[in-house]
Amino acid sequence: MEDQQLWPDGVQVVWLDDVTDSQRNLDLEWQLGEAVARGERPPLIRVWRAANRPGIGVTRRDVAAGQGEQAAARLRQAGWDVVVRTTGGTAVPQGPGVVHVSYLFPRTERRATTDAYYRLLTRPLLAWLAQLGLAGDTGSVPGSYCDGTYNVLVGGRKLVGTAQAWRGGLAGTRSNRPGYVLAHACMPVDVDVDWATDLINRFYADSGSEYRVQRETFTTLRQLAPERFSGMTPAECTAWVAERWVEWYRRWA
Amino acid sequence: MSSNIPADLKYSKEHEWVRVEGNRATIGITHFAQDELGDIVFVELPETGQELTANSTFGTVESVKTVSDLFAPVSGRIVEVNQALADAPEQVNQDPYGAGWMVVVEMSNPGELDELLDAAGYAQHTAE
């Protein structure tokens, strides 16, 4: 398959996070990416948990627009965590019930497209869900948080959000500069959907934006497979998934 | 030359174009680049007065699919920034060589222009 030609040799799968410090947790993305770009680390698949403090992850566009910076500050003052990520899109829920996987692959001289990297990202996730008995698909769900063509959906609801950042030149173009492609997926394993919806909508309302998300458009892994997580805290649910993802991606890579 | 690669501009291999008027260089991204990126929703640019170094990143462009780096094709001081892109980033898609321009730089080393491609060279570069 043509996409598979973009899969680099020697991919290393690591579980690397700092759940006590959301900014450090996020900064690890570009620090690791730059190390990959310089050839100091092999191509990486990083499995990581969001930091323990509940909140949202917003984009640079979110905070650049209107009253975005002030809206973020007000949420922080109210005790929520607000982190600014380097990938695009819109706000996503963060906190102890959220798990991420990031591909940090060096730029390639091959013809490469964002679509191809999204397919490389979503294919193993769909396969992993299938072995849990969950039939998934990719597509857009208007009204869902950070909507995009390559959401992973189960039962028509968004379960996994995806995003990319290309460093070392424009996306979709060949580059011989040191750089990397970050392809990232974020899955709420155990998040209160009502709370997440309200917090995201509060951020945009405070920003002066008319953008809103609809609670019925997304779901969590725990809602889809409640028996697997019986009696577990959100942090335990997330650790359970992270552990299995590391095993899964090691086999996949 | 194709209208998608105007003959009077210079081009970087990173798909930025440069229009030279005296010592000033207007910079944007090419039709090819905007087409590869898809619908552009945000452009993050430096402020007027900042210094650019050729081959260094000077901003980011976000499309519905991804965020990517912009590379400076020439060095110099930024004397103008296209503020209209803050409210209308889609102009980069709609008119990449016109209303979609990004910054104007007062060049500190015009000799760097010799490193850039002409339209024919850029056409060949995108065809490879």
Coordinates of C-alpha atoms in Angstrom, one line a residue:
Chain A
M1 CA 0.0 0.0 0.0
E2 CA 1.4 3.4 -1.0
D3 CA 0.7 5.1 2.4
Q4 CA 2.9 2.4 4.0
Q5 CA 5.9 3.7 2.2
L6 CA 5.8 6.7 4.5
W7 CA 6.1 4.5 7.5
P8 CA 9.8 4.9 8.5
D9 CA 12.1 2.1 9.5
G10 CA 13.0 1.5 13.1
V11 CA 10.0 3.1 14.7
Q12 CA 10.3 3.1 18.5
V13 CA 7.1 3.0 20.7
V14 CA 7.4 4.8 24.0
W15 CA 5.0 5.7 26.8
L16 CA 6.3 9.0 27.9
D17 CA 4.3 11.6 29.8
D18 CA 4.3 13.9 32.8
V19 CA 0.8 13.9 34.2
T20 CA 1.7 16.4 36.9
D21 CA 2.6 19.2 34.5
S22 CA 0.4 19.8 31.5
Q23 CA 2.8 22.3 29.8
R24 CA 5.8 20.0 30.1
N25 CA 3.6 17.1 28.9
L26 CA 2.8 19.1 25.8
D27 CA 6.3 20.5 25.3
L28 CA 7.6 16.9 25.1
E29 CA 5.9 16.8 21.7
W30 CA 8.1 19.3 20.0
Q31 CA 11.2 18.4 22.1
L32 CA 10.9 14.8 20.9
G33 CA 10.0 15.9 17.4
E34 CA 13.1 18.1 17.1
A35 CA 15.3 15.3 18.4
V36 CA 13.7 13.0 15.7
A37 CA 14.3 15.7 13.1
R38 CA 18.0 16.0 14.1
G39 CA 18.4 12.2 13.9
E40 CA 19.1 12.0 17.6
R41 CA 16.2 9.7 18.2
P42 CA 14.6 7.1 16.0
P43 CA 11.1 7.8 14.6
L44 CA 8.7 7.7 17.5
I45 CA 5.2 6.7 18.4
R46 CA 4.6 8.4 21.7
V47 CA 1.7 7.1 23.9
W48 CA 0.9 9.6 26.6
R49 CA -1.8 10.5 29.1
A50 CA -3.1 14.0 29.5
A51 CA -2.1 15.7 32.7
N52 CA -4.2 15.2 35.8
R53 CA -5.9 18.6 36.0
P54 CA -9.1 18.7 34.1
G55 CA -9.4 21.4 31.5
I56 CA -9.1 21.9 27.7
G57 CA -6.4 22.0 25.1
V58 CA -6.8 25.0 22.7
T59 CA -4.9 26.1 19.6
R60 CA -2.8 29.1 18.9
R61 CA -5.6 30.3 16.6
D62 CA -8.0 30.0 19.5
V63 CA -6.0 32.3 21.7
A64 CA -5.0 34.7 18.9
A65 CA -8.7 35.4 18.0
G66 CA -10.9 37.9 19.7
Q67 CA -10.8 37.6 23.4
G68 CA -9.2 34.1 23.3
E69 CA -6.3 34.9 25.6
Q70 CA -8.6 36.5 28.2
A71 CA -11.0 33.6 28.0
A72 CA -8.2 31.1 28.7
A73 CA -7.1 33.3 31.6
R74 CA -10.6 33.3 33.1
L75 CA -10.8 29.5 32.9
R76 CA -7.5 29.2 34.6
Q77 CA -8.6 31.6 37.3
A78 CA -11.6 29.4 37.8
G79 CA -9.3 26.4 38.4
W80 CA -9.3 24.7 35.0
D81 CA -6.3 23.8 33.1
V82 CA -5.9 25.4 29.7
V83 CA -3.0 24.3 27.5
V84 CA -2.1 25.7 24.1
R85 CA -1.1 23.1 21.6
T86 CA 0.9 23.4 18.4
T87 CA -1.4 21.4 16.2
G88 CA -4.5 23.0 14.7
G89 CA -8.2 22.7 15.1
T90 CA -10.3 23.8 18.0
A91 CA -10.6 23.1 21.7
V92 CA -10.5 19.5 23.0
P93 CA -11.2 18.1 26.5
Q94 CA -8.1 17.3 28.7
G95 CA -7.7 15.7 32.0
P96 CA -7.0 12.4 33.7
G97 CA -9.5 10.5 31.5
V98 CA -7.8 11.4 28.2
V99 CA -5.1 9.5 26.3
H100 CA -3.0 10.5 23.3
V101 CA -0.9 8.9 20.7
S102 CA 1.6 10.9 18.6
Y103 CA 3.6 9.9 15.6
L104 CA 6.8 11.8 15.4
F105 CA 8.2 10.9 12.0
P106 CA 11.1 12.6 10.2
R107 CA 10.2 14.5 7.0
T108 CA 10.6 12.4 3.9
E109 CA 11.8 13.0 0.4
R110 CA 8.9 10.9 -0.8
R111 CA 5.7 12.3 -2.0
A112 CA 3.7 12.7 1.2
T113 CA 0.2 14.0 1.9
T114 CA -1.6 14.9 5.1
D115 CA -4.3 12.4 4.1
A116 CA -1.8 9.6 3.9
Y117 CA -0.5 10.4 7.4
Y118 CA -4.1 10.5 8.7
R119 CA -4.7 7.1 7.3
L120 CA -1.5 5.8 8.9
L121 CA -2.7 7.2 12.1
T122 CA -6.3 6.0 12.1
R123 CA -5.8 2.5 10.6
P124 CA -4.2 1.0 13.8
L125 CA -6.7 2.8 16.0
L126 CA -9.6 1.3 14.0
A127 CA -8.0 -2.1 14.2
W128 CA -7.5 -1.8 18.0
L129 CA -11.1 -0.8 18.5
A130 CA -12.2 -3.7 16.4
Q131 CA -10.5 -6.2 18.6
L132 CA -12.4 -4.6 21.5
G133 CA -15.6 -5.4 19.5
L134 CA -16.1 -1.8 18.5
A135 CA -16.7 -1.1 14.8
G136 CA -15.3 2.2 13.9
D137 CA -15.0 4.4 10.8
T138 CA -13.5 7.8 9.9
G139 CA -15.4 10.9 9.1
S140 CA -16.6 14.3 10.1
V141 CA -19.3 15.0 12.7
P142 CA -20.5 18.6 12.4
G143 CA -20.9 20.0 15.9
S144 CA -18.3 17.8 17.5
Y145 CA -15.3 19.3 19.2
C146 CA -12.3 19.9 16.9
D147 CA -14.2 18.3 14.0
G148 CA -12.3 17.0 11.0
T149 CA -12.5 14.5 8.1
Y150 CA -10.4 12.0 10.0
N151 CA -12.2 11.7 13.3
V152 CA -12.5 8.1 14.4
L153 CA -16.2 7.5 14.9
V154 CA -18.1 4.7 16.6
G155 CA -21.8 4.4 16.1
G156 CA -21.7 7.8 14.3
R157 CA -20.3 9.6 17.3
K158 CA -16.8 11.0 17.5
L159 CA -14.5 9.0 19.7
V160 CA -11.0 10.1 18.6
G161 CA -9.9 13.4 17.3
T162 CA -6.9 13.8 15.0
A163 CA -4.5 16.6 14.0
Q164 CA -1.2 17.2 12.4
A165 CA 1.7 19.6 12.4
W166 CA 4.5 19.6 9.8
R167 CA 7.8 21.1 10.8
G168 CA 10.6 21.9 8.4
G169 CA 8.5 23.1 5.5
L170 CA 4.9 23.2 4.3
A171 CA 2.7 20.2 4.7
G172 CA 2.1 18.1 1.6
T173 CA 5.4 19.1 0.0
R174 CA 8.7 17.4 -0.2
S175 CA 11.4 18.7 2.1
N176 CA 15.1 18.0 2.5
R177 CA 15.3 20.2 5.6
P178 CA 15.5 18.6 9.0
G179 CA 11.9 18.4 10.1
Y180 CA 9.2 16.1 11.3
V181 CA 5.6 15.3 10.9
L182 CA 3.5 15.1 14.0
A183 CA 0.3 13.1 13.5
H184 CA -1.7 13.1 16.7
A185 CA -4.8 11.4 18.0
C186 CA -6.6 12.1 21.2
M187 CA -9.2 9.9 22.8
P188 CA -11.4 10.6 25.8
V189 CA -11.5 7.3 27.7
D190 CA -13.5 8.5 30.6
V191 CA -14.6 12.1 30.5
D192 CA -17.9 13.6 31.5
V193 CA -19.3 14.6 28.2
D194 CA -21.6 17.3 29.7
W195 CA -18.8 18.9 31.6
A196 CA -16.5 18.8 28.5
T197 CA -19.1 20.3 26.3
D198 CA -19.9 23.1 28.8
L199 CA -16.2 24.0 29.3
I200 CA -15.4 24.1 25.6
N201 CA -18.5 26.2 24.9
R202 CA -17.7 28.5 27.8
F203 CA -14.3 29.1 26.4
Y204 CA -15.7 30.1 23.0
A205 CA -18.5 32.2 24.5
D206 CA -16.0 34.1 26.6
S207 CA -13.8 34.5 23.5
G208 CA -16.6 36.2 21.7
S209 CA -16.9 33.4 19.2
E210 CA -20.2 31.9 18.0
Y211 CA -18.6 28.4 17.6
R212 CA -20.2 25.8 19.9
V213 CA -20.0 22.0 20.2
Q214 CA -23.0 19.7 20.7
R215 CA -22.8 17.1 23.4
E216 CA -24.6 14.4 21.5
T217 CA -21.9 14.3 18.8
F218 CA -19.2 12.6 20.8
T219 CA -18.6 9.7 23.1
T220 CA -16.0 8.1 25.3
L221 CA -14.5 4.6 25.3
R222 CA -16.0 4.0 28.7
Q223 CA -19.5 4.8 27.4
L224 CA -18.9 2.3 24.5
A225 CA -17.4 -0.5 26.6
P226 CA -18.5 0.1 30.2
E227 CA -17.9 -3.4 31.4
R228 CA -14.1 -3.1 30.7
F229 CA -13.8 -0.2 33.0
S230 CA -16.1 -1.2 35.8
G231 CA -14.9 0.2 39.2
M232 CA -12.0 2.1 37.7
T233 CA -11.1 5.8 38.1
P234 CA -10.6 7.9 35.0
A235 CA -6.8 7.8 35.6
E236 CA -6.9 4.0 35.9
C237 CA -9.0 3.7 32.7
T238 CA -6.4 5.9 30.8
A239 CA -3.5 3.9 32.2
W240 CA -5.2 0.7 31.0
V241 CA -5.5 2.0 27.5
A242 CA -2.0 3.5 27.4
E243 CA -0.5 0.1 28.4
R244 CA -2.4 -1.7 25.7
W245 CA -1.7 0.9 23.1
V246 CA 2.0 0.5 23.7
E247 CA 1.8 -3.2 23.2
W248 CA -0.5 -2.7 20.2
Y249 CA 1.8 -0.2 18.5
R250 CA 4.9 -2.3 19.2
R251 CA 3.3 -5.1 17.3
W252 CA 2.0 -2.7 14.6
A253 CA 5.4 -0.9 14.1
Chain B
M1 CA 4.5 30.2 -17.9
S2 CA 1.4 29.1 -16.1
S3 CA -0.7 31.7 -14.4
N4 CA -0.2 29.5 -11.3
I5 CA 3.5 30.3 -11.5
P6 CA 3.9 34.0 -12.5
A7 CA 7.0 34.7 -14.5
D8 CA 7.9 37.9 -12.7
L9 CA 8.4 36.3 -9.3
K10 CA 11.2 34.4 -7.6
Y11 CA 10.5 31.1 -5.7
S12 CA 12.0 29.1 -2.9
K13 CA 12.1 25.4 -2.8
E14 CA 9.9 25.7 0.3
H15 CA 7.1 27.1 -2.0
E16 CA 7.3 30.7 -1.0
W17 CA 7.2 33.4 -3.7
V18 CA 9.1 36.7 -3.6
R19 CA 8.1 39.9 -5.5
V20 CA 11.1 42.3 -5.6
E21 CA 10.6 46.0 -5.9
G22 CA 13.8 47.9 -5.2
N23 CA 15.1 46.7 -1.9
R24 CA 11.8 45.4 -0.8
A25 CA 10.6 41.9 -1.1
T26 CA 6.9 40.9 -0.8
I27 CA 6.6 37.3 0.4
G28 CA 3.7 34.8 0.2
I29 CA 3.1 31.1 -0.5
T30 CA 2.6 29.7 -4.0
H31 CA -0.6 28.4 -5.6
F32 CA 0.9 24.9 -5.5
A33 CA 1.5 25.2 -1.7
Q34 CA -2.0 26.6 -0.9
D35 CA -3.5 23.8 -3.0
E36 CA -1.5 21.1 -1.1
L37 CA -2.5 22.7 2.3
G38 CA -6.2 22.9 1.6
D39 CA -8.5 25.5 3.1
I40 CA -6.4 27.9 5.2
V41 CA -7.9 29.0 8.5
F42 CA -5.2 30.8 10.3
V43 CA -1.9 32.5 9.5
E44 CA 0.5 33.4 12.3
L45 CA 3.0 36.1 11.2
P46 CA 5.7 38.1 13.0
E47 CA 5.3 41.8 13.8
T48 CA 6.6 44.7 11.8
G49 CA 10.1 45.6 12.8
Q50 CA 11.2 42.0 13.4
E51 CA 14.3 40.6 11.6
L52 CA 14.0 37.6 9.3
T53 CA 16.8 35.3 8.5
A54 CA 16.8 33.5 5.2
N55 CA 15.9 29.8 5.6
S56 CA 14.6 30.3 9.1
T57 CA 10.9 29.9 10.1
F58 CA 9.0 33.1 10.3
G59 CA 5.5 31.9 11.0
T60 CA 3.0 29.2 10.6
V61 CA 0.0 28.5 8.4
E62 CA -2.9 26.4 9.6
S63 CA -5.2 24.7 7.2
V64 CA -8.2 22.4 8.0
K65 CA -5.8 19.5 7.9
T66 CA -2.6 20.7 9.6
V67 CA -0.3 23.4 10.8
S68 CA 3.0 24.0 9.0
D69 CA 6.1 26.2 9.1
L70 CA 6.7 29.1 6.8
F71 CA 10.4 29.7 5.8
A72 CA 11.9 33.1 5.0
P73 CA 13.3 33.1 1.5
V74 CA 15.4 36.2 2.2
S75 CA 16.8 38.0 5.2
G76 CA 15.8 41.5 6.3
R77 CA 13.5 43.6 8.5
I78 CA 9.8 43.3 8.2
V79 CA 8.2 46.6 7.2
E80 CA 4.7 45.4 6.5
V81 CA 2.5 42.5 7.6
N82 CA -0.8 41.6 5.8
Q83 CA -3.2 42.3 8.7
A84 CA -6.1 41.4 6.5
L85 CA -5.2 37.7 6.8
A86 CA -6.2 37.7 10.5
D87 CA -9.8 38.0 9.5
A88 CA -9.6 36.6 6.0
P89 CA -7.0 33.8 5.9
E90 CA -8.9 32.3 3.0
Q91 CA -7.3 35.0 0.8
V92 CA -4.2 32.8 0.7
N93 CA -6.2 30.2 -1.1
Q94 CA -8.2 32.6 -3.2
D95 CA -5.5 34.9 -4.4
P96 CA -2.1 33.6 -3.3
Y97 CA -0.1 36.1 -5.4
G98 CA -2.3 39.1 -4.6
A99 CA -4.4 39.6 -1.6
G100 CA -2.8 36.6 0.0
W101 CA 0.6 38.1 0.4
M102 CA 2.1 37.8 3.9
V103 CA 4.9 40.2 4.7
V104 CA 7.1 42.8 3.1
V105 CA 10.8 42.7 4.0
E106 CA 13.5 45.3 3.5
M107 CA 16.2 43.0 2.4
S108 CA 19.5 43.1 4.2
N109 CA 21.3 40.8 1.7
P110 CA 19.7 41.0 -1.8
G111 CA 22.3 38.6 -3.0
E112 CA 20.2 35.9 -1.4
L113 CA 17.8 36.3 -4.3
D114 CA 20.3 34.6 -6.5
E115 CA 19.7 31.4 -4.5
L116 CA 16.0 31.4 -5.5
L117 CA 14.4 29.8 -8.5
D118 CA 12.8 31.5 -11.4
A119 CA 9.4 30.5 -12.7
A120 CA 10.8 27.8 -15.0
G121 CA 12.9 26.3 -12.2
Y122 CA 10.0 26.3 -9.8
A123 CA 7.7 24.6 -12.3
Q124 CA 10.3 21.9 -12.7
H125 CA 10.7 21.7 -8.9
T126 CA 6.9 21.1 -8.4
A127 CA 6.8 18.6 -11.2
E128 CA 9.6 16.4 -9.7

